[in-house]
GROMACS .gro file of N, CA, C and O in nm:
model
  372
    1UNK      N    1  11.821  13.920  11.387
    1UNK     CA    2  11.717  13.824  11.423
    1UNK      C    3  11.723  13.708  11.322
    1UNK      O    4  11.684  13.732  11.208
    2UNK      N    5  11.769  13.578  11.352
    2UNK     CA    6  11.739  13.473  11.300
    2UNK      C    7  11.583  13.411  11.199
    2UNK      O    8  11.472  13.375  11.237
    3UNK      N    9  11.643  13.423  11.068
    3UNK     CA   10  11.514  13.388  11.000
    3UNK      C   11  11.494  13.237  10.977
    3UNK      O   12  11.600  13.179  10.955
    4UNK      N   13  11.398  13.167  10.977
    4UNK     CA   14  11.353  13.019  10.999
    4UNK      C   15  11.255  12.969  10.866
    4UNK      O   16  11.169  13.039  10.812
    5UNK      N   17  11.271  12.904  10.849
    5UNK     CA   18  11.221  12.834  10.711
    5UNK      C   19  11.122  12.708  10.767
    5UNK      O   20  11.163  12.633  10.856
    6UNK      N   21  11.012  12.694  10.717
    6UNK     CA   22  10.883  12.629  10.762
    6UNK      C   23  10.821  12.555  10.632
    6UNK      O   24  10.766  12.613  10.539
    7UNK      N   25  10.842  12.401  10.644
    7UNK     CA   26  10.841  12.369  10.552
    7UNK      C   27  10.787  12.213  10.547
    7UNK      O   28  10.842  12.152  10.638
    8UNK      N   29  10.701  12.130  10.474
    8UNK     CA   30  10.647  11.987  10.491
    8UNK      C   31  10.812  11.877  10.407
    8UNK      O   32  10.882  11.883  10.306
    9UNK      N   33  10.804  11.810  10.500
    9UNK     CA   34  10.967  11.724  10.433
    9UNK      C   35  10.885  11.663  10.326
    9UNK      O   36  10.767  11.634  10.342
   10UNK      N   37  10.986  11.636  10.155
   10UNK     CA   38  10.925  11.556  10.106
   10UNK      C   39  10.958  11.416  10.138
   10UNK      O   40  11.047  11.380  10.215
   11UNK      N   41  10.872  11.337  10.068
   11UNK     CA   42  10.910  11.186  10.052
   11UNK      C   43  11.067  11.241  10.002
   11UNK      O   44  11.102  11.348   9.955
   12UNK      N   45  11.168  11.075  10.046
   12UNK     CA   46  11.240  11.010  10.037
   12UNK      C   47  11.255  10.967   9.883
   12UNK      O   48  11.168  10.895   9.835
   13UNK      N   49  11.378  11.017   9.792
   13UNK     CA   50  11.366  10.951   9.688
   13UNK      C   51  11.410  10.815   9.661
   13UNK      O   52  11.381  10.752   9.560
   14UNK      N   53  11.491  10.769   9.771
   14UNK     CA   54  11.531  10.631   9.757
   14UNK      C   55  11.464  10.537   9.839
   14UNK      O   56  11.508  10.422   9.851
   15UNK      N   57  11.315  10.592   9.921
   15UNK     CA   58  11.229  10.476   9.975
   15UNK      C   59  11.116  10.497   9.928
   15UNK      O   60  11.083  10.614   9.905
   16UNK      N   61  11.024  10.387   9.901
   16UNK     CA   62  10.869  10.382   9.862
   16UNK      C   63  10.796  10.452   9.973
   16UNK      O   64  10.687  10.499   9.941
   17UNK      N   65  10.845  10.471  10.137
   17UNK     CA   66  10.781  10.485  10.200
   17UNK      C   67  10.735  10.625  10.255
   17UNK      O   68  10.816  10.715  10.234
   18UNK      N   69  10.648  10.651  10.304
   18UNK     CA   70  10.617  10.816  10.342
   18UNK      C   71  10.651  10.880  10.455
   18UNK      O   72  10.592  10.980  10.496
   19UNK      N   73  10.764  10.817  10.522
   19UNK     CA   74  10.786  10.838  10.668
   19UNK      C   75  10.806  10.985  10.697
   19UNK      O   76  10.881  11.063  10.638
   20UNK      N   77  10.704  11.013  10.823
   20UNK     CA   78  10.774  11.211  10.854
   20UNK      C   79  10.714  11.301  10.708
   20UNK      O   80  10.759  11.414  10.688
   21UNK      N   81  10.651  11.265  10.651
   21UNK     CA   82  10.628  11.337  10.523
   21UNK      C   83  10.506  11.429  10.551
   21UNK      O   84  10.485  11.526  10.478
   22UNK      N   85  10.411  11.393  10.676
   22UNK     CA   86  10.319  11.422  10.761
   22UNK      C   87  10.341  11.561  10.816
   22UNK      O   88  10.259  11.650  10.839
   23UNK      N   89  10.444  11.556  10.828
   23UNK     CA   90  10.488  11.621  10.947
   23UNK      C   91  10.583  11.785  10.912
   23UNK      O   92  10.650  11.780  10.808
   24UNK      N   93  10.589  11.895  10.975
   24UNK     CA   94  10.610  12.005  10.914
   24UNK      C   95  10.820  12.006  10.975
   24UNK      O   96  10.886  11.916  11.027
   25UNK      N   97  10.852  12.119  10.942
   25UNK     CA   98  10.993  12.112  10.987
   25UNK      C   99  11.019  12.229  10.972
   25UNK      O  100  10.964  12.294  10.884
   26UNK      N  101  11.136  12.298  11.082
   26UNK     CA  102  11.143  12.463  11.100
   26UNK      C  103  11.326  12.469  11.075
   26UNK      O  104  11.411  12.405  11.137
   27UNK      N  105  11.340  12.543  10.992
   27UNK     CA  106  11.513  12.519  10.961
   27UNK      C  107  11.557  12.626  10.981
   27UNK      O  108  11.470  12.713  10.987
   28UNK      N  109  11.691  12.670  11.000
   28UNK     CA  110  11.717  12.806  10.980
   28UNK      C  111  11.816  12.908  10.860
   28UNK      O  112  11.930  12.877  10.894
   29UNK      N  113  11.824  12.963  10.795
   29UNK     CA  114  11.831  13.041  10.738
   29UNK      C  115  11.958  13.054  10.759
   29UNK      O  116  11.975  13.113  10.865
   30UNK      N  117  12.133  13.004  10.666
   30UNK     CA  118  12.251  13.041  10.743
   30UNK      C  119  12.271  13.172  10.794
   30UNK      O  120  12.187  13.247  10.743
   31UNK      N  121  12.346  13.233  10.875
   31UNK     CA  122  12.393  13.311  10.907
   31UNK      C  123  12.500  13.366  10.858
   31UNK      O  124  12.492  13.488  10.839
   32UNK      N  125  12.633  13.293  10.824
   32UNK     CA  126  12.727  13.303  10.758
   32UNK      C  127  12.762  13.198  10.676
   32UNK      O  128  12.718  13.087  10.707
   33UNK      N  129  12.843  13.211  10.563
   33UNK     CA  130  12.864  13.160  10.432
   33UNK      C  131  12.980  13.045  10.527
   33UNK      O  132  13.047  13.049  10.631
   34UNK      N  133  12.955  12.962  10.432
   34UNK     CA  134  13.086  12.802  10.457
   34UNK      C  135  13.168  12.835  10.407
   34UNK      O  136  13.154  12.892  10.298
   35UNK      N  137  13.297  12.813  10.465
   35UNK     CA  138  13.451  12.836  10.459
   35UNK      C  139  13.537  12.677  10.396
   35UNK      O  140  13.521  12.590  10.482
   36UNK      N  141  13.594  12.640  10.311
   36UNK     CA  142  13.669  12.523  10.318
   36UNK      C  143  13.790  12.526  10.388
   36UNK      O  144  13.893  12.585  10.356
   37UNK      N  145  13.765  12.448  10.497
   37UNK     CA  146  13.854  12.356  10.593
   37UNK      C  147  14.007  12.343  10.505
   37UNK      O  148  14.021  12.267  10.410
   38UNK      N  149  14.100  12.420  10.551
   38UNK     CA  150  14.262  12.381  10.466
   38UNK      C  151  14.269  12.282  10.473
   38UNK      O  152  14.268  12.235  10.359
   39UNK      N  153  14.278  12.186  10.569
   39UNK     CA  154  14.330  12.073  10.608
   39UNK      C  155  14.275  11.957  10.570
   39UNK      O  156  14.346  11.869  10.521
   40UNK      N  157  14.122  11.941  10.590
   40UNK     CA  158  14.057  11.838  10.535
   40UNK      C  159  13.973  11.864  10.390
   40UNK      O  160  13.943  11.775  10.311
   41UNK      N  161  13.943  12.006  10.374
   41UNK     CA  162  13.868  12.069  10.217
   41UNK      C  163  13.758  12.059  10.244
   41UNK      O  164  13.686  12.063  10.144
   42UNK      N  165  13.681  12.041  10.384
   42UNK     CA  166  13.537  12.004  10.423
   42UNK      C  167  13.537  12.180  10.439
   42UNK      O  168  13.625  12.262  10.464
   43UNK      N  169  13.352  12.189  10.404
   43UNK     CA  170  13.281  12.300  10.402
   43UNK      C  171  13.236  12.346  10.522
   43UNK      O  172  13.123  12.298  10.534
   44UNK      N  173  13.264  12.417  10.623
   44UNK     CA  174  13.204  12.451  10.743
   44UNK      C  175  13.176  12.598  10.733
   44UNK      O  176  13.190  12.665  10.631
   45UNK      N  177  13.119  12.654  10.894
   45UNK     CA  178  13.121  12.799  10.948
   45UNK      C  179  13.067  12.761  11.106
   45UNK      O  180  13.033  12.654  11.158
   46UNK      N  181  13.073  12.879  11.149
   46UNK     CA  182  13.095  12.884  11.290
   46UNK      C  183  12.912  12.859  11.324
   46UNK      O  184  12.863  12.824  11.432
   47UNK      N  185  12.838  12.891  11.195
   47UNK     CA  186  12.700  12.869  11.310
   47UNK      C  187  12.651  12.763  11.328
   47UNK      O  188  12.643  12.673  11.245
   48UNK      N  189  12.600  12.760  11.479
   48UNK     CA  190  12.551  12.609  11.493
   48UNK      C  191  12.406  12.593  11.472
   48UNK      O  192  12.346  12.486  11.484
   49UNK      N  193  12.349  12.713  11.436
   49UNK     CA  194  12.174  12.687  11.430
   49UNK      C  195  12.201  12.579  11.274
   49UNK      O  196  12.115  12.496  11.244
   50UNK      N  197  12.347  12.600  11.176
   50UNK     CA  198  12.290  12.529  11.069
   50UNK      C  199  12.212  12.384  11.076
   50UNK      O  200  12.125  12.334  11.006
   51UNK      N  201  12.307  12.327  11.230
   51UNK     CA  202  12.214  12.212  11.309
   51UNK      C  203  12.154  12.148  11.338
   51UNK      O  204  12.152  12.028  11.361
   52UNK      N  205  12.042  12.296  11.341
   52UNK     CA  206  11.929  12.278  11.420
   52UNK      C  207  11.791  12.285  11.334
   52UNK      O  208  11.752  12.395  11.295
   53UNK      N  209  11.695  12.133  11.297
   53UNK     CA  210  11.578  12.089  11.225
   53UNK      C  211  11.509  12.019  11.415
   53UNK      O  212  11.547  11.937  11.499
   54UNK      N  213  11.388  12.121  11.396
   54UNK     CA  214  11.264  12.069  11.463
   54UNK      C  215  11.141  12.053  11.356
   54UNK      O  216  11.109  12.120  11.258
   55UNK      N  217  11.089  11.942  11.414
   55UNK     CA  218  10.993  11.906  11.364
   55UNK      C  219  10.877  11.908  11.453
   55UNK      O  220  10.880  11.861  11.567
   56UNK      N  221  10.743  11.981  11.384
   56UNK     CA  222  10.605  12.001  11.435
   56UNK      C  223  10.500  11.893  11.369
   56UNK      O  224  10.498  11.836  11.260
   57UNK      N  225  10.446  11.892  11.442
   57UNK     CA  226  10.277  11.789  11.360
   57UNK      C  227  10.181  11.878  11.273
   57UNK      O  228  10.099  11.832  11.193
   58UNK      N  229  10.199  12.000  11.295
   58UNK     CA  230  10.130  12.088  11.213
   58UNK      C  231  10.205  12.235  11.178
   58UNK      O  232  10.303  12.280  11.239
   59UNK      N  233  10.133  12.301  11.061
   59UNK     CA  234  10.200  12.442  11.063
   59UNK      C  235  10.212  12.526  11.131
   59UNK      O  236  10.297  12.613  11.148
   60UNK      N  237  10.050  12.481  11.206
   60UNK     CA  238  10.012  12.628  11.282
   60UNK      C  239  10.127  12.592  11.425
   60UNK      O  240  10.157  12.679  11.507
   61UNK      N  241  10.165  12.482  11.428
   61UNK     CA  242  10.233  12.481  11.541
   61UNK      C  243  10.396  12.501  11.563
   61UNK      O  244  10.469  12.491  11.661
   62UNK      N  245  10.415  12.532  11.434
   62UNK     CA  246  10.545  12.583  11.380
   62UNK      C  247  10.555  12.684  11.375
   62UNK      O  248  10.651  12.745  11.423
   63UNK      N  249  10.463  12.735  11.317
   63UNK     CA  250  10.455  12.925  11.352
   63UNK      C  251  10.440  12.995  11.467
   63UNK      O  252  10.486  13.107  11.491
   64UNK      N  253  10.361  12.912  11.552
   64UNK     CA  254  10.346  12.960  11.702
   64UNK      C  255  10.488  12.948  11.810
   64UNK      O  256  10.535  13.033  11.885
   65UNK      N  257  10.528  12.817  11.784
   65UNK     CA  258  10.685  12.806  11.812
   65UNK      C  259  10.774  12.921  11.757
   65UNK      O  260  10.841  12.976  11.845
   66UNK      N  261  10.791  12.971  11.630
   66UNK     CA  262  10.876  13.069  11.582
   66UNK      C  263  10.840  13.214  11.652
   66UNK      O  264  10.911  13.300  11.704
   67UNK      N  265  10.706  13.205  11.633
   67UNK     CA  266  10.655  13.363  11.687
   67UNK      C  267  10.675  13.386  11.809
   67UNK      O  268  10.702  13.498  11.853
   68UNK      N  269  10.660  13.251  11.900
   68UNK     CA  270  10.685  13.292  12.090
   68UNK      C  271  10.853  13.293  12.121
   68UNK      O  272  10.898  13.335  12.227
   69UNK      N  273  10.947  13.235  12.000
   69UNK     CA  274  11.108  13.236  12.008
   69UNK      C  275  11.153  13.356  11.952
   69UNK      O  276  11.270  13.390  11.968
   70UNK      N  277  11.034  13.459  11.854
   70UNK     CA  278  11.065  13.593  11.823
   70UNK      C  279  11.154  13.546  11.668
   70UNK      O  280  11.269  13.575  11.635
   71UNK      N  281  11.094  13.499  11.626
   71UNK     CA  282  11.201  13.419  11.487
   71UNK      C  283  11.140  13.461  11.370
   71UNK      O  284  11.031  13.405  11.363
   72UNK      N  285  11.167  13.560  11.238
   72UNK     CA  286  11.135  13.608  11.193
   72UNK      C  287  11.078  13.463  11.083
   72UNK      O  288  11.181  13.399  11.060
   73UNK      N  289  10.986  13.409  11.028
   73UNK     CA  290  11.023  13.338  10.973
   73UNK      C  291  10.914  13.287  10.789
   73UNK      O  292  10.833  13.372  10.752
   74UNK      N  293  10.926  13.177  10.714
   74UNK     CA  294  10.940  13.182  10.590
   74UNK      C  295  10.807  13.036  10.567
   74UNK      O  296  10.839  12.922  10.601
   75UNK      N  297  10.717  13.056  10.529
   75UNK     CA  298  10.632  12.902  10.535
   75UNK      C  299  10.639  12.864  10.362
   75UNK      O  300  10.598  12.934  10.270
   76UNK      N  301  10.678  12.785  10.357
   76UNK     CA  302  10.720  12.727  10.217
   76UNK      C  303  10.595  12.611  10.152
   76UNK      O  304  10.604  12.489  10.160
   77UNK      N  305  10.489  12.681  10.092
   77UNK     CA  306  10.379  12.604  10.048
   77UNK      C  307  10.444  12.464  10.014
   77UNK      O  308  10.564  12.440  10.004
   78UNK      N  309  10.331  12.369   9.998
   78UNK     CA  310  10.370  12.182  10.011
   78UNK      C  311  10.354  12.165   9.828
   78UNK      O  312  10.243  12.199   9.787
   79UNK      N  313  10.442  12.123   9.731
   79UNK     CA  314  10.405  12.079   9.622
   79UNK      C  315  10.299  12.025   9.601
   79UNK      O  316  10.251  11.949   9.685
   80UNK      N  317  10.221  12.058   9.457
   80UNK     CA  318  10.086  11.973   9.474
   80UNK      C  319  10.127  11.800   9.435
   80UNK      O  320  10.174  11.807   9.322
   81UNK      N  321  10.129  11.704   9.465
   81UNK     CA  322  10.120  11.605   9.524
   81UNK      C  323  10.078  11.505   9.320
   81UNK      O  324   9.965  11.460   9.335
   82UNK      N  325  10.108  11.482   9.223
   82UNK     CA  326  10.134  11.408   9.119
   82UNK      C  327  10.133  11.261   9.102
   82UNK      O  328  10.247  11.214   9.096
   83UNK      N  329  10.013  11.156   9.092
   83UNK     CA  330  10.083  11.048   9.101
   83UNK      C  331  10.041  10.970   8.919
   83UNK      O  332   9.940  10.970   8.848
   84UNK      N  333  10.149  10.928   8.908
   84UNK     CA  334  10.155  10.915   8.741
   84UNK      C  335  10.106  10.763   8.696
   84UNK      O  336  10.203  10.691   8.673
   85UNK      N  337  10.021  10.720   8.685
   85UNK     CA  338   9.983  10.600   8.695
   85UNK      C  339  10.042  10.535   8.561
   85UNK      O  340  10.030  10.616   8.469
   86UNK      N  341  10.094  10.436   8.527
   86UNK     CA  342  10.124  10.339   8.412
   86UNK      C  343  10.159  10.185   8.423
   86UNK      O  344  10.216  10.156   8.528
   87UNK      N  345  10.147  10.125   8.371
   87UNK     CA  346  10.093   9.985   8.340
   87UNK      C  347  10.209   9.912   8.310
   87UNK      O  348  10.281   9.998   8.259
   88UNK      N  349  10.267   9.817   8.310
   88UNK     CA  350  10.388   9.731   8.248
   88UNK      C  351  10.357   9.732   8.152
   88UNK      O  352  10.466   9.765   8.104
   89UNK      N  353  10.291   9.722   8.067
   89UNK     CA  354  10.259   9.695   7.956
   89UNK      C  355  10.329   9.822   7.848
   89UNK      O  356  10.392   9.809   7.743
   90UNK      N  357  10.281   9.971   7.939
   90UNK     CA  358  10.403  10.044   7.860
   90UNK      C  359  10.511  10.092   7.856
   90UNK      O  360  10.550  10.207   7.837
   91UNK      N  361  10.569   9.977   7.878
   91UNK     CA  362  10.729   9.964   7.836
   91UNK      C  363  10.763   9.901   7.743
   91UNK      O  364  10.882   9.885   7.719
   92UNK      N  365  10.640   9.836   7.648
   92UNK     CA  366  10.699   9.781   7.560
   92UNK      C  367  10.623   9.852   7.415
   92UNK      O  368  10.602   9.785   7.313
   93UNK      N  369  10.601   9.948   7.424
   93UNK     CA  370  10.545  10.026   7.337
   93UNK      C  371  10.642  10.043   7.236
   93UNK      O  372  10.617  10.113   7.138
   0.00000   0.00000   0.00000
């Protein structure tokens, strides 16, 4: 049985902006380990759920999705949220 990972995306470290950060996301759990490709040295394996990211508007609606697909699955609490306030001024301390 496929296990699924349930989880809030963070912000973007290379945009100011919060896009989708709202929003929950259901991943899955590999199945089998990545093989390097002889030919090109790229990392693959045969499963295609690695794929597969849906995104919900809420948790509870991520879990209800996993539970009616029979998906054993993993809810990954949201970091508590840090914002570090400082001044131009100290940078020249």
């Amino acid at each position: 049985m496929p296990t699924a990972r349930i989880f809030q995306r963070p912000k973007n470290a290379m945009q100011s902006g919060k896009h989708f950060t709202d929003q929950w996301q259901l991943e899955f759990e590999p199945a089998e380990a990545k093989q390097p490709d002889p030919l090109t040295g790229w990392a693959g394996s045969g499963d295609t759920r690695d794929q597969v990211r849906l995104r919900f508007p809420t948790v509870d609606a991520a879990i209800a999705y996993a539970e009616k697909q029979g998906f054993d699955y993993v809810v990954v609490p949201t970091p508590a949220k840090s914002l570090k306030l400082q001044a131009y001024a100290d940078n020249f301390r």
